[in-house]
Short mmCIF file of C-alpha atoms in Angstrom, two decimals:
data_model
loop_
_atom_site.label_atom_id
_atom_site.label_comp_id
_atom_site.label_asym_id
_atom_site.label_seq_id
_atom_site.Cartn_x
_atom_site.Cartn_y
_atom_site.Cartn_z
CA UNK A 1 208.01 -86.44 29.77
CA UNK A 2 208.96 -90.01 29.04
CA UNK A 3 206.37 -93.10 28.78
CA UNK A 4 205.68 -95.16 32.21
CA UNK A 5 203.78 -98.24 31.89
CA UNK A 6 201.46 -97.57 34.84
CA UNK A 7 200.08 -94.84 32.44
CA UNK A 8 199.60 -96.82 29.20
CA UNK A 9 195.75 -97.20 28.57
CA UNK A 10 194.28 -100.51 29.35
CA UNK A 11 190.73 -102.79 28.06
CA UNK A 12 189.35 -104.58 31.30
CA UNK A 13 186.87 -106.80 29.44
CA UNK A 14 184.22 -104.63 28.03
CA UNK A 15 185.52 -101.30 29.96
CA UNK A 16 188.13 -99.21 28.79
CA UNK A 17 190.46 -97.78 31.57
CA UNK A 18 192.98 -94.51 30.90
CA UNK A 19 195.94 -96.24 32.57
CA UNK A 20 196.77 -99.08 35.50
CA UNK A 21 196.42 -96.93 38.83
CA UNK A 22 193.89 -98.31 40.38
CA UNK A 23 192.56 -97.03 43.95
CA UNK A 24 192.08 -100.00 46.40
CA UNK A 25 189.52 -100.48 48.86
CA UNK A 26 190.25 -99.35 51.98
CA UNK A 27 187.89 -99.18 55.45
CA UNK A 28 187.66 -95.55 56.56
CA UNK A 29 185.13 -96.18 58.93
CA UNK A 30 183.20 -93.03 58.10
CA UNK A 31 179.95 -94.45 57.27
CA UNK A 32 177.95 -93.68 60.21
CA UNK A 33 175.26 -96.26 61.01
CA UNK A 34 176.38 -98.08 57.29
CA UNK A 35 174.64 -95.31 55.69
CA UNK A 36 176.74 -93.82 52.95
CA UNK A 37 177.51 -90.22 53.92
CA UNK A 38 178.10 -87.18 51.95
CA UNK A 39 181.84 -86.89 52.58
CA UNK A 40 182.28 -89.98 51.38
CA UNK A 41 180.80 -88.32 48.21
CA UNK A 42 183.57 -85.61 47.89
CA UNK A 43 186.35 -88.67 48.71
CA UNK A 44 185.59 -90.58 45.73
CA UNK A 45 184.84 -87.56 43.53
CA UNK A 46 188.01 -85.88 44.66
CA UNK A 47 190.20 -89.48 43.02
CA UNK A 48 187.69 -89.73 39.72
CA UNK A 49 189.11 -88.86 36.70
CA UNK A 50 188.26 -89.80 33.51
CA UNK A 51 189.06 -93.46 32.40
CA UNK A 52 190.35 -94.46 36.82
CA UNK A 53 189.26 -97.47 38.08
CA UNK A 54 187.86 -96.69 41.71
CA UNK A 55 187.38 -99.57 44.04
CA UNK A 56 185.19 -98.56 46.96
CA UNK A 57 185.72 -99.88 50.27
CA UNK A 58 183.79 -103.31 51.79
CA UNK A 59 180.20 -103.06 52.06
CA UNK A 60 178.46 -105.51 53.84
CA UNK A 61 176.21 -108.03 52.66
CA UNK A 62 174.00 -107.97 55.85
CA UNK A 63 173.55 -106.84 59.44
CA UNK A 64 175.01 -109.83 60.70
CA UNK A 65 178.32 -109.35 58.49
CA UNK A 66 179.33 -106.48 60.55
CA UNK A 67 179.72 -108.79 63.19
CA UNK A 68 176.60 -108.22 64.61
CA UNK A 69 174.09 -110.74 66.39
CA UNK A 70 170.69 -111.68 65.38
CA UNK A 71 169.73 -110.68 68.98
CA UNK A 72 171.04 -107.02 68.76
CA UNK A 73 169.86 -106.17 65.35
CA UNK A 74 166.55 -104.92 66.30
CA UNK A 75 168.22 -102.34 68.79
CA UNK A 76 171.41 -101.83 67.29
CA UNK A 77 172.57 -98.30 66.62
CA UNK A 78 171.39 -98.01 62.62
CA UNK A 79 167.85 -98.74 63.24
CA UNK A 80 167.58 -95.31 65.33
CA UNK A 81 166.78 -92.72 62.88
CA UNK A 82 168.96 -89.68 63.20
CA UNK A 83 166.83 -86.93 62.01
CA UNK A 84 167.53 -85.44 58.49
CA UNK A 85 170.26 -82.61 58.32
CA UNK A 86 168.89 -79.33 57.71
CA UNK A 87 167.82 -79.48 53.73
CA UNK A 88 169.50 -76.52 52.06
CA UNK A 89 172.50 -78.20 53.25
CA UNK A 90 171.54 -81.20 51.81
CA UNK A 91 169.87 -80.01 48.20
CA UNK A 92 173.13 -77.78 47.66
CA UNK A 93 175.84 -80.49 48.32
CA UNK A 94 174.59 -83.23 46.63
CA UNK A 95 172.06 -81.49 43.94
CA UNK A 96 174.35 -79.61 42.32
CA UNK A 97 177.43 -81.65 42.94
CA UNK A 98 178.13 -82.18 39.09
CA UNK A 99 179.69 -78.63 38.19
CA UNK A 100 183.12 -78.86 36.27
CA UNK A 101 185.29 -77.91 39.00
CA UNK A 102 182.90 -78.93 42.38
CA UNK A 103 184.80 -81.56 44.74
CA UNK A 104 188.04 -81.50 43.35
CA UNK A 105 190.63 -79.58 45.87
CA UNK A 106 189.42 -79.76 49.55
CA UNK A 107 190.19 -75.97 48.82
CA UNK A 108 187.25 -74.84 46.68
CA UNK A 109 184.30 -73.02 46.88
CA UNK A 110 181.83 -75.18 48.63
CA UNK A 111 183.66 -77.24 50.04
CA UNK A 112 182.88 -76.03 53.39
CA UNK A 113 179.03 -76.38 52.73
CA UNK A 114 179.56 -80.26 52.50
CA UNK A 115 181.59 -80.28 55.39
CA UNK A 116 179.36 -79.02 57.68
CA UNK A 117 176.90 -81.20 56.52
CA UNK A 118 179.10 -84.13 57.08
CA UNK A 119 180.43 -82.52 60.34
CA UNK A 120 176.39 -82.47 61.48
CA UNK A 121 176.71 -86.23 60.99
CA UNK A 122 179.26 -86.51 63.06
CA UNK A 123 177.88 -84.87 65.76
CA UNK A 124 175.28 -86.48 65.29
CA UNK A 125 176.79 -89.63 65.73
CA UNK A 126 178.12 -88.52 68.81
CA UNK A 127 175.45 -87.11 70.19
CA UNK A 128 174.08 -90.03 70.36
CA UNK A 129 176.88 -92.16 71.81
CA UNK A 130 176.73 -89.63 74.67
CA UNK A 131 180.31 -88.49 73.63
CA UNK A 132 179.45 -84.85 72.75
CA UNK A 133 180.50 -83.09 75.41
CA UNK A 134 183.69 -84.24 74.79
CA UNK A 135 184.22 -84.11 71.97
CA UNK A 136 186.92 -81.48 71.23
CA UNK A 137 189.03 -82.93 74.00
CA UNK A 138 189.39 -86.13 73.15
CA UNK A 139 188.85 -84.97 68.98
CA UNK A 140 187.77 -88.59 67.80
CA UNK A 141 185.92 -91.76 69.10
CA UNK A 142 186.99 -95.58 68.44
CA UNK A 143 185.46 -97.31 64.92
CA UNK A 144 182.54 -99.37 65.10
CA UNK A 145 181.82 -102.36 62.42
CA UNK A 146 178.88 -99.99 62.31
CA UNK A 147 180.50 -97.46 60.44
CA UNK A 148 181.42 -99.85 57.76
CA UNK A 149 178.66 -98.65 54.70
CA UNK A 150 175.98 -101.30 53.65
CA UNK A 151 174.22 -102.81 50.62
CA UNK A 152 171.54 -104.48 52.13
CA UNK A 153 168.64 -102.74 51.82
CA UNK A 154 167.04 -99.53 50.08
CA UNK A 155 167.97 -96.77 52.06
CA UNK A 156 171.77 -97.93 52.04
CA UNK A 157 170.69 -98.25 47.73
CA UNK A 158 169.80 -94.52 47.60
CA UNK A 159 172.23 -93.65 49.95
CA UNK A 160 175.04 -94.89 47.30
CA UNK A 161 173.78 -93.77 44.07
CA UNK A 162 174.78 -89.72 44.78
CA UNK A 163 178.54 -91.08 45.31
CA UNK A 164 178.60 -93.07 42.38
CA UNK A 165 176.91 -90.28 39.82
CA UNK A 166 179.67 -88.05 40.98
CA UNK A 167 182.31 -90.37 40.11
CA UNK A 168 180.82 -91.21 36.94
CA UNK A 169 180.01 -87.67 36.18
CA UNK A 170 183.97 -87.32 36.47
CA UNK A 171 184.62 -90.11 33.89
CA UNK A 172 185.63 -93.28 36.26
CA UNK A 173 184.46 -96.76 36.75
CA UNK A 174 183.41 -97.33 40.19
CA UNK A 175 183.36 -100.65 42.21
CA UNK A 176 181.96 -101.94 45.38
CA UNK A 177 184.05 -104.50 47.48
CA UNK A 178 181.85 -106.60 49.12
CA UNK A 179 182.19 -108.13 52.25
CA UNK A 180 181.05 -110.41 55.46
CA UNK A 181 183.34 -109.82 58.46
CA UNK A 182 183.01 -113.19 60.37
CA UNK A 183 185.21 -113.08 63.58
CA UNK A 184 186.57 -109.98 62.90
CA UNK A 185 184.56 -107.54 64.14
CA UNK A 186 183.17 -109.87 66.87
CA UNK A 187 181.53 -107.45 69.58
CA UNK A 188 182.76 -109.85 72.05
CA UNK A 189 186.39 -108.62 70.75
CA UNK A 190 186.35 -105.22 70.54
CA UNK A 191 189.52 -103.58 68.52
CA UNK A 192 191.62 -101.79 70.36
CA UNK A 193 193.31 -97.83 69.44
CA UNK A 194 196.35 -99.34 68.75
CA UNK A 195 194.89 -101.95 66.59
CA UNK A 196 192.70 -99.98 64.82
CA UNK A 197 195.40 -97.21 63.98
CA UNK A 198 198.51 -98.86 63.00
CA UNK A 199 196.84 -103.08 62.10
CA UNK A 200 198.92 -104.89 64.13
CA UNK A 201 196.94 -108.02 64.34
CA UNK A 202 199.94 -110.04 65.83
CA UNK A 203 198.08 -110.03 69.56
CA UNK A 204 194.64 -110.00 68.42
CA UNK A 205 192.89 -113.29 69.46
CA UNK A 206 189.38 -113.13 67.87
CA UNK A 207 186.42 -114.41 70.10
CA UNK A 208 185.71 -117.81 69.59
CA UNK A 209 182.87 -117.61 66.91
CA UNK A 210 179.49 -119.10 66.92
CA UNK A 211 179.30 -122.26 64.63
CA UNK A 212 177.52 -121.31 61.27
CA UNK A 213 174.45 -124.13 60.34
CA UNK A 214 174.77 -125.29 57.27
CA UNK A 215 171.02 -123.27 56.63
CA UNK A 216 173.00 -120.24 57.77
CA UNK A 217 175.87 -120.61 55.24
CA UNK A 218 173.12 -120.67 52.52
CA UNK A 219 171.83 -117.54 53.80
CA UNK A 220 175.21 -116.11 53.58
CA UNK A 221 175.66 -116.86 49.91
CA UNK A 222 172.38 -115.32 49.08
CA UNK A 223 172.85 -112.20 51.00
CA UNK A 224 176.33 -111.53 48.70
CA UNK A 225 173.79 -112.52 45.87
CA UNK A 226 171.30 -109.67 46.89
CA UNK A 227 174.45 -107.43 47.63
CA UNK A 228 175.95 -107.43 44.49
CA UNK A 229 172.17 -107.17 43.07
CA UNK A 230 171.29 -104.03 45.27
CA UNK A 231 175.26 -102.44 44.31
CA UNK A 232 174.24 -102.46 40.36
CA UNK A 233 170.82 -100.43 41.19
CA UNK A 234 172.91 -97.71 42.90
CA UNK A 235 175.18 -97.59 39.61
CA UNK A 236 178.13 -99.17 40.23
CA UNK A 237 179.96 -101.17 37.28
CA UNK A 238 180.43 -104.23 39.21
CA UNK A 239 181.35 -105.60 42.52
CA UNK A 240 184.02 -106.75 44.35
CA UNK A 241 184.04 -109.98 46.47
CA UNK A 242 186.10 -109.66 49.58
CA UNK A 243 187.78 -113.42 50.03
CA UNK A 244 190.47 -111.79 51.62
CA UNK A 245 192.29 -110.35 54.68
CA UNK A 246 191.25 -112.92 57.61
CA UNK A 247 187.15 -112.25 56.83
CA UNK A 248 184.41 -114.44 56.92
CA UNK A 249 185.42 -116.22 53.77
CA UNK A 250 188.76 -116.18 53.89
CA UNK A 251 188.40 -117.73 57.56
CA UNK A 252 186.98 -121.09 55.81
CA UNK A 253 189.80 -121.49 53.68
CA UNK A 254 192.01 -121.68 56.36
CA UNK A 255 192.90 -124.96 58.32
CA UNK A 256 193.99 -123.30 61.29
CA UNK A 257 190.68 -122.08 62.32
CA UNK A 258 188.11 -124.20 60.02
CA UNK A 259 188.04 -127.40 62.09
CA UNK A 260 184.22 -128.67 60.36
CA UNK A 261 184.12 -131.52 59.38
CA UNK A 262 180.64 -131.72 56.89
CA UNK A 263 181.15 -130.54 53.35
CA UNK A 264 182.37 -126.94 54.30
CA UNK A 265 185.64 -128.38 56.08
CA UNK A 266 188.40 -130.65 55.62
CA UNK A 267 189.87 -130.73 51.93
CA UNK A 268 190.50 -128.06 49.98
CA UNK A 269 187.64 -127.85 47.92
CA UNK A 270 185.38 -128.32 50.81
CA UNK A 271 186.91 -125.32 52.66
CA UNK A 272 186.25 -123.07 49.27
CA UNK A 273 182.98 -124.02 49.15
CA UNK A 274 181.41 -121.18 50.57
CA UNK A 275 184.13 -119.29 48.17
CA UNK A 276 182.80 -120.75 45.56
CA UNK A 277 178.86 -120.63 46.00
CA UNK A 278 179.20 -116.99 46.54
CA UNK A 279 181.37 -116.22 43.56
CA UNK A 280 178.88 -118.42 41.43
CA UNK A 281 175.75 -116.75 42.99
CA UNK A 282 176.98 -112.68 42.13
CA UNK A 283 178.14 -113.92 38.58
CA UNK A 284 174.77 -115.86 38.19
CA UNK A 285 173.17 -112.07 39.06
CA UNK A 286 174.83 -109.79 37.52
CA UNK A 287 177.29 -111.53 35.30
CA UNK A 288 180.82 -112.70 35.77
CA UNK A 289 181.94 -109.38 33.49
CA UNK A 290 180.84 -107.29 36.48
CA UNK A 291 182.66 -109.49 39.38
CA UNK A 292 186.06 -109.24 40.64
CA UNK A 293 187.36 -111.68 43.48
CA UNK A 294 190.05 -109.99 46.11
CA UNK A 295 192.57 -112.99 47.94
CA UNK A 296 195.30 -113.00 50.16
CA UNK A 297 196.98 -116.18 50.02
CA UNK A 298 199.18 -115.37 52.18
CA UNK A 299 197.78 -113.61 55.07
CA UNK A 300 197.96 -114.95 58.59
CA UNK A 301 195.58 -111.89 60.35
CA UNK A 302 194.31 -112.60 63.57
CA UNK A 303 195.94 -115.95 63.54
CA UNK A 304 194.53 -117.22 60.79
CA UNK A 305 197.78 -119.08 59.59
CA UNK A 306 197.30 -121.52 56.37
CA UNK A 307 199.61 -124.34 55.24
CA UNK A 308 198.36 -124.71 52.08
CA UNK A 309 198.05 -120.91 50.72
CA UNK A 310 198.85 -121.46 46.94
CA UNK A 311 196.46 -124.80 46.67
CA UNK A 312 194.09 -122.96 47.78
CA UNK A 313 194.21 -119.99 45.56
CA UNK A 314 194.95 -121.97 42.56
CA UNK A 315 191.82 -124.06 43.02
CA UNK A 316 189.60 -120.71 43.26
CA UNK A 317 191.13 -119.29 40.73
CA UNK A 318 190.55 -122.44 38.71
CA UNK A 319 186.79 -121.81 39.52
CA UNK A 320 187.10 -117.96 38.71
CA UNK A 321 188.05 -119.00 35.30
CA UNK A 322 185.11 -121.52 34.32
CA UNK A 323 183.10 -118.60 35.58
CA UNK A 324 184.63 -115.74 33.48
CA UNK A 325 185.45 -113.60 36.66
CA UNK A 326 186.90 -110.28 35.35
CA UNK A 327 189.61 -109.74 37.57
CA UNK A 328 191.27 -111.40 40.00
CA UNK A 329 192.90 -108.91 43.35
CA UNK A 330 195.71 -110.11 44.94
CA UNK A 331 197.59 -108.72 48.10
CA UNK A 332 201.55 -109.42 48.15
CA UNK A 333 202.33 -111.48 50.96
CA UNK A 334 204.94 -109.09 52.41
CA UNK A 335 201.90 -106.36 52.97
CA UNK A 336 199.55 -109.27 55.05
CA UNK A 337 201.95 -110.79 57.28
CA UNK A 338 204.10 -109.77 60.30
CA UNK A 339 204.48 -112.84 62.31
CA UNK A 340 208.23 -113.58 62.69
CA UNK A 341 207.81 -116.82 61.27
CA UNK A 342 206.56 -115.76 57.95
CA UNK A 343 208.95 -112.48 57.70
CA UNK A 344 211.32 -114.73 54.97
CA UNK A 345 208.45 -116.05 52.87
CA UNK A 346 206.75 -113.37 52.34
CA UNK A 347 210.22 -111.28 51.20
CA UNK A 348 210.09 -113.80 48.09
CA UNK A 349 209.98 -111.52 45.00
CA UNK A 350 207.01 -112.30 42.71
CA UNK A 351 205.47 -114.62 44.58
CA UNK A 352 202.28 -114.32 43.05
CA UNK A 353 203.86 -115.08 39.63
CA UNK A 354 202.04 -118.67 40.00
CA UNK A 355 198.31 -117.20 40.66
CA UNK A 356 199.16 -114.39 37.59
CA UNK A 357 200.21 -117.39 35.31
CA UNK A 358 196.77 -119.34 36.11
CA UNK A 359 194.23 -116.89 35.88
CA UNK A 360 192.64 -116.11 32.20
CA UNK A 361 191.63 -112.28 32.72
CA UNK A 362 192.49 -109.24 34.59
CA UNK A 363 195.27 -109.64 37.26
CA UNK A 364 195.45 -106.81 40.16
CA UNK A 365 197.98 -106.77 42.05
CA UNK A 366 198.44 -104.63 45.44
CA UNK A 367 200.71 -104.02 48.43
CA UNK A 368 203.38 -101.66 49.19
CA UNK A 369 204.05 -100.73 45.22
CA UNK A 370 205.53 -97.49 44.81
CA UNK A 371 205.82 -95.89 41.64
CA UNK A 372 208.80 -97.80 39.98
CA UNK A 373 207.98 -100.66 41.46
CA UNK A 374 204.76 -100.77 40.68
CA UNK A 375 205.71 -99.94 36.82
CA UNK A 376 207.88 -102.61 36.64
CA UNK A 377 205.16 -105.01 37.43
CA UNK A 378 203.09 -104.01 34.78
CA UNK A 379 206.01 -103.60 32.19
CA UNK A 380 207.61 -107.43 33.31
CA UNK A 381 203.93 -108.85 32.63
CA UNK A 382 203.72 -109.16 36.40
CA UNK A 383 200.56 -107.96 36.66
CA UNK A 384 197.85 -105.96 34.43
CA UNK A 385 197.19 -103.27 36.95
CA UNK A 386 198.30 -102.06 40.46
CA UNK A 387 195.82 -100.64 43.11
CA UNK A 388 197.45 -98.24 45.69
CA UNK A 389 195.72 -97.94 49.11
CA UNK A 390 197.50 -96.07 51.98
CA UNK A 391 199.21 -93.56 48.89
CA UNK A 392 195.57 -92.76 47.08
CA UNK A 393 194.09 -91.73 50.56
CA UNK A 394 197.13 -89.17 51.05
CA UNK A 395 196.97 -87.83 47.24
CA UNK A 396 193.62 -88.00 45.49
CA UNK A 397 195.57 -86.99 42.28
CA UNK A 398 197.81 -89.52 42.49
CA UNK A 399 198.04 -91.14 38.79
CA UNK A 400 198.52 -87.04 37.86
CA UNK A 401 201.53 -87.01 40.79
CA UNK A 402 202.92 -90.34 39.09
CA UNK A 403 202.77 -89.05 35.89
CA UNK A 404 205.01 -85.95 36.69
CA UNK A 405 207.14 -87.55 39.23
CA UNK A 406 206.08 -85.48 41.43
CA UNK A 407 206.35 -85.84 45.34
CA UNK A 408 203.69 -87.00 46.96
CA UNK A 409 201.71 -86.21 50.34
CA UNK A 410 202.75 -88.52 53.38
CA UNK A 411 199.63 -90.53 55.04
CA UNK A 412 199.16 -89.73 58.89
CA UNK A 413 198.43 -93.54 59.95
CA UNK A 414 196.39 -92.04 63.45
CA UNK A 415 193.57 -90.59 61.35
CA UNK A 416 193.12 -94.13 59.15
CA UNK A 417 190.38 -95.58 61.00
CA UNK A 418 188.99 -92.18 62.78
CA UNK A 419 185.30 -91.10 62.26
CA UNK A 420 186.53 -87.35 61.63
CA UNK A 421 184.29 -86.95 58.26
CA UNK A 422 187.47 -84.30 56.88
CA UNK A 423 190.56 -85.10 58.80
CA UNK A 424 192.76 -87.54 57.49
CA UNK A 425 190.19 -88.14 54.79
CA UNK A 426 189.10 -85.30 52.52
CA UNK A 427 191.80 -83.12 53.58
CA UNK A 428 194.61 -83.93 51.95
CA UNK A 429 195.85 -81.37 49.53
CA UNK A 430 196.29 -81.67 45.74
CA UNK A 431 199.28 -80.38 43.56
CA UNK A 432 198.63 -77.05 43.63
CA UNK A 433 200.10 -75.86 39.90
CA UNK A 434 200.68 -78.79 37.46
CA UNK A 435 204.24 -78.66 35.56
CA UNK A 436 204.63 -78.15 31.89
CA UNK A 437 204.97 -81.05 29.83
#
């Protein structure tokens, strides 16, 4: 079977990866009360293979990151305790979760024991929306910011270290994105079905946020600090900082909707500031060999339109540099835009060429890559690696479907965003016989 590029080995820094597929971060919303859940276990095991980079989706830093007020926090919905699933299930799933063969086809023997422990959550979780009754007819409920997993405290520690044994014990390198949602998730703004299913963002108008103090910013940059702190005690490799996709940080580099005018607005440097401070904070804590920085230059979600997108990215990738960030993330414009307007811009080929040229260590690039393309990048120098969202959620073997040109499993967009703990998540099926080399 000929040589692809995409599967040539490759030495990020001090870690040595098998080849370039890299699975992206993506929200799945199946976190229930930010609490990392045991099918969230079998979704990462299921895609770890020995040498794969794994990139797990956005924790938050904080309460407040999922969009939450100060003034709901004491009642909101993860402070309730749920009480503990019955514990055989528990001890069986997760206990003795390391076997050779456990969590690798949504077929196998046991399989079905995790399920119904994460199908208790889920009923749980509805249970106490007051949704129960209904559930089979209406078969799913909306997302909640809630369901977004945490790294803020202890139990959301402990609650991660189970998922990240079993993709170690399978060989991969395992990252956390980290994240502070700003606007996004306002609860004044709640995201409607077809929002959350298919991301049109085009008619979104975010609620118009609270003002952040400049005491609160500060508090912001610390709690990515004690984030990417509390992600390294569960037993990940490193962390992830989300500066992308219309979020909290990505909001102050853009003109459009950063109208301060103190030291976090204006100029470019002052809008990057907060950028900046939390980049130099998580490399101050755990080392800039453990960080990676995710941008979108180019994205104009929720309105957030920039005039200035490569300025911008330059200069933080200037600052990425002096701090020795590992890798550097960055989402083709023609996969974060759908405004009319931008449709010819972001149809430029290689128009990240500029950002790939500045930055002195690992460049990721993601959006839309299919195989070929996606080999060509890495054998033109484009970029280092490639992470594929939407096509590793349909095949968890996917660098084993690439390598033997196989077909692969078409993703059902109406179960992205769904709380179902199996459906449209840990169901979809692997290559059932490999072919002969």
């Amino acid at each position: 079977m000929e040589d692809t590029h995409l599967l040539t080995p490759y030495k990020m820094g001090q870690l040595n990866l098998a080849h370039r597929i890299v699975h992206a971060p993506v929200s799945r919303f199946r976190s229930y009360g930010s609490m990392p859940q045991p099918h969230n276990l079998l979704y990462y095991a299921q895609r770890a293979t020995p040498g794969a980079l794994l990139i797990a989706e956005a924790s938050a830093v904080s309460y407040a990151a999922l969009g939450r007020s100060k003034d709901d926090a004491a009642n909101g919905p993860i402070h309730r305790r749920r009480p503990g699933p019955p514990g055989f299930l528990f001890g069986t799933n997760l206990t003795d979760y390391n076997s050779a063969t456990d969590g690798v086809k949504a077929t196998e023997s046991g399989v079905n024991d995790r399920n119904n422990l994460s199908k208790w959550w889920f009923m749980s979780r509805l249970n106490e929306s007051g949704n129960a009754g209904g559930a089979e007819e209406s078969h799913y409920t909306l997302p909640s910011s809630l369901d977004a997993p945490g790294l803020w405290n202890q139990e959301q520690i402990e609650a991660w270290r189970p998922i990240v044994d079993a993709v170690h014990a399978k060989g991969a390198l395992f990252f956390c994105q980290i994240w502070h949602n700003g606007r996004v998730f306002s609860t004044d703004n709640p995201v409607t079905p077809q929002v959350s299913y298919f991301g049109n963002t085009d008619d979104l108008a975010p609620a118009a946020p609270q003002r952040l103090e400049t005491g609160e910013i500060v508090q912001i940059v610390e709690d990515f600090r004690v984030a990417a702190r509390n992600a390294i005690k569960a037993g990940f490799d490193g962390v992830e900082i989300h500066a992308a996709n219309g979020h909290l940080l990505h909001q102050f580099m853009k003109a459009s909707v950063n109208d301060r005018t103190d030291e976090y607005g204006g100029s470019v440097e002052n809008r990057c500031r907060i950028t900046v401070d939390a980049m130099s904070a998580v490399a101050e804590e755990i080392g800039a060999d453990r960080v990676g920085v995710r941008l979108s230059p180019f994205a104009d979600h929720c309105r957030e339109e920039g005039t200035d997108p490569e300025e911008v990215a330059l200069h933080l990738i200037g600052v990425m540099n002096g701090l020795g960030v590992l890798y550097c993330h960055v989402i083709e414009p023609r996969c974060v835009s759908s405004s009319e307007e931008h449709r010819a811009r972001r149809n430029v080929p290689h128009r990240l060429l500029p950002f790939r040229r500045a930055f002195h260590g690992t460049f990721i690039v993601n959006g839309g890559y299919d195989r070929e393309e996606g080999d060509k990048a890495v054998g033109d120098g484009y970029a280092d690696l490639v992470s594929y969202g939407r096509l590793f959620l349909a095949n968890p073997d996917l660098p084993e479907r690439f390598r033997q040109k196989a077909a692969l499993n078409a993703y059902d967009r109406s179960t992205f965003y769904t709380p179902d703990p199996v459906v449209g998540y840990t169901d979809y099926p692997f290559l059932e016989q490999p072919l002969a080399v």
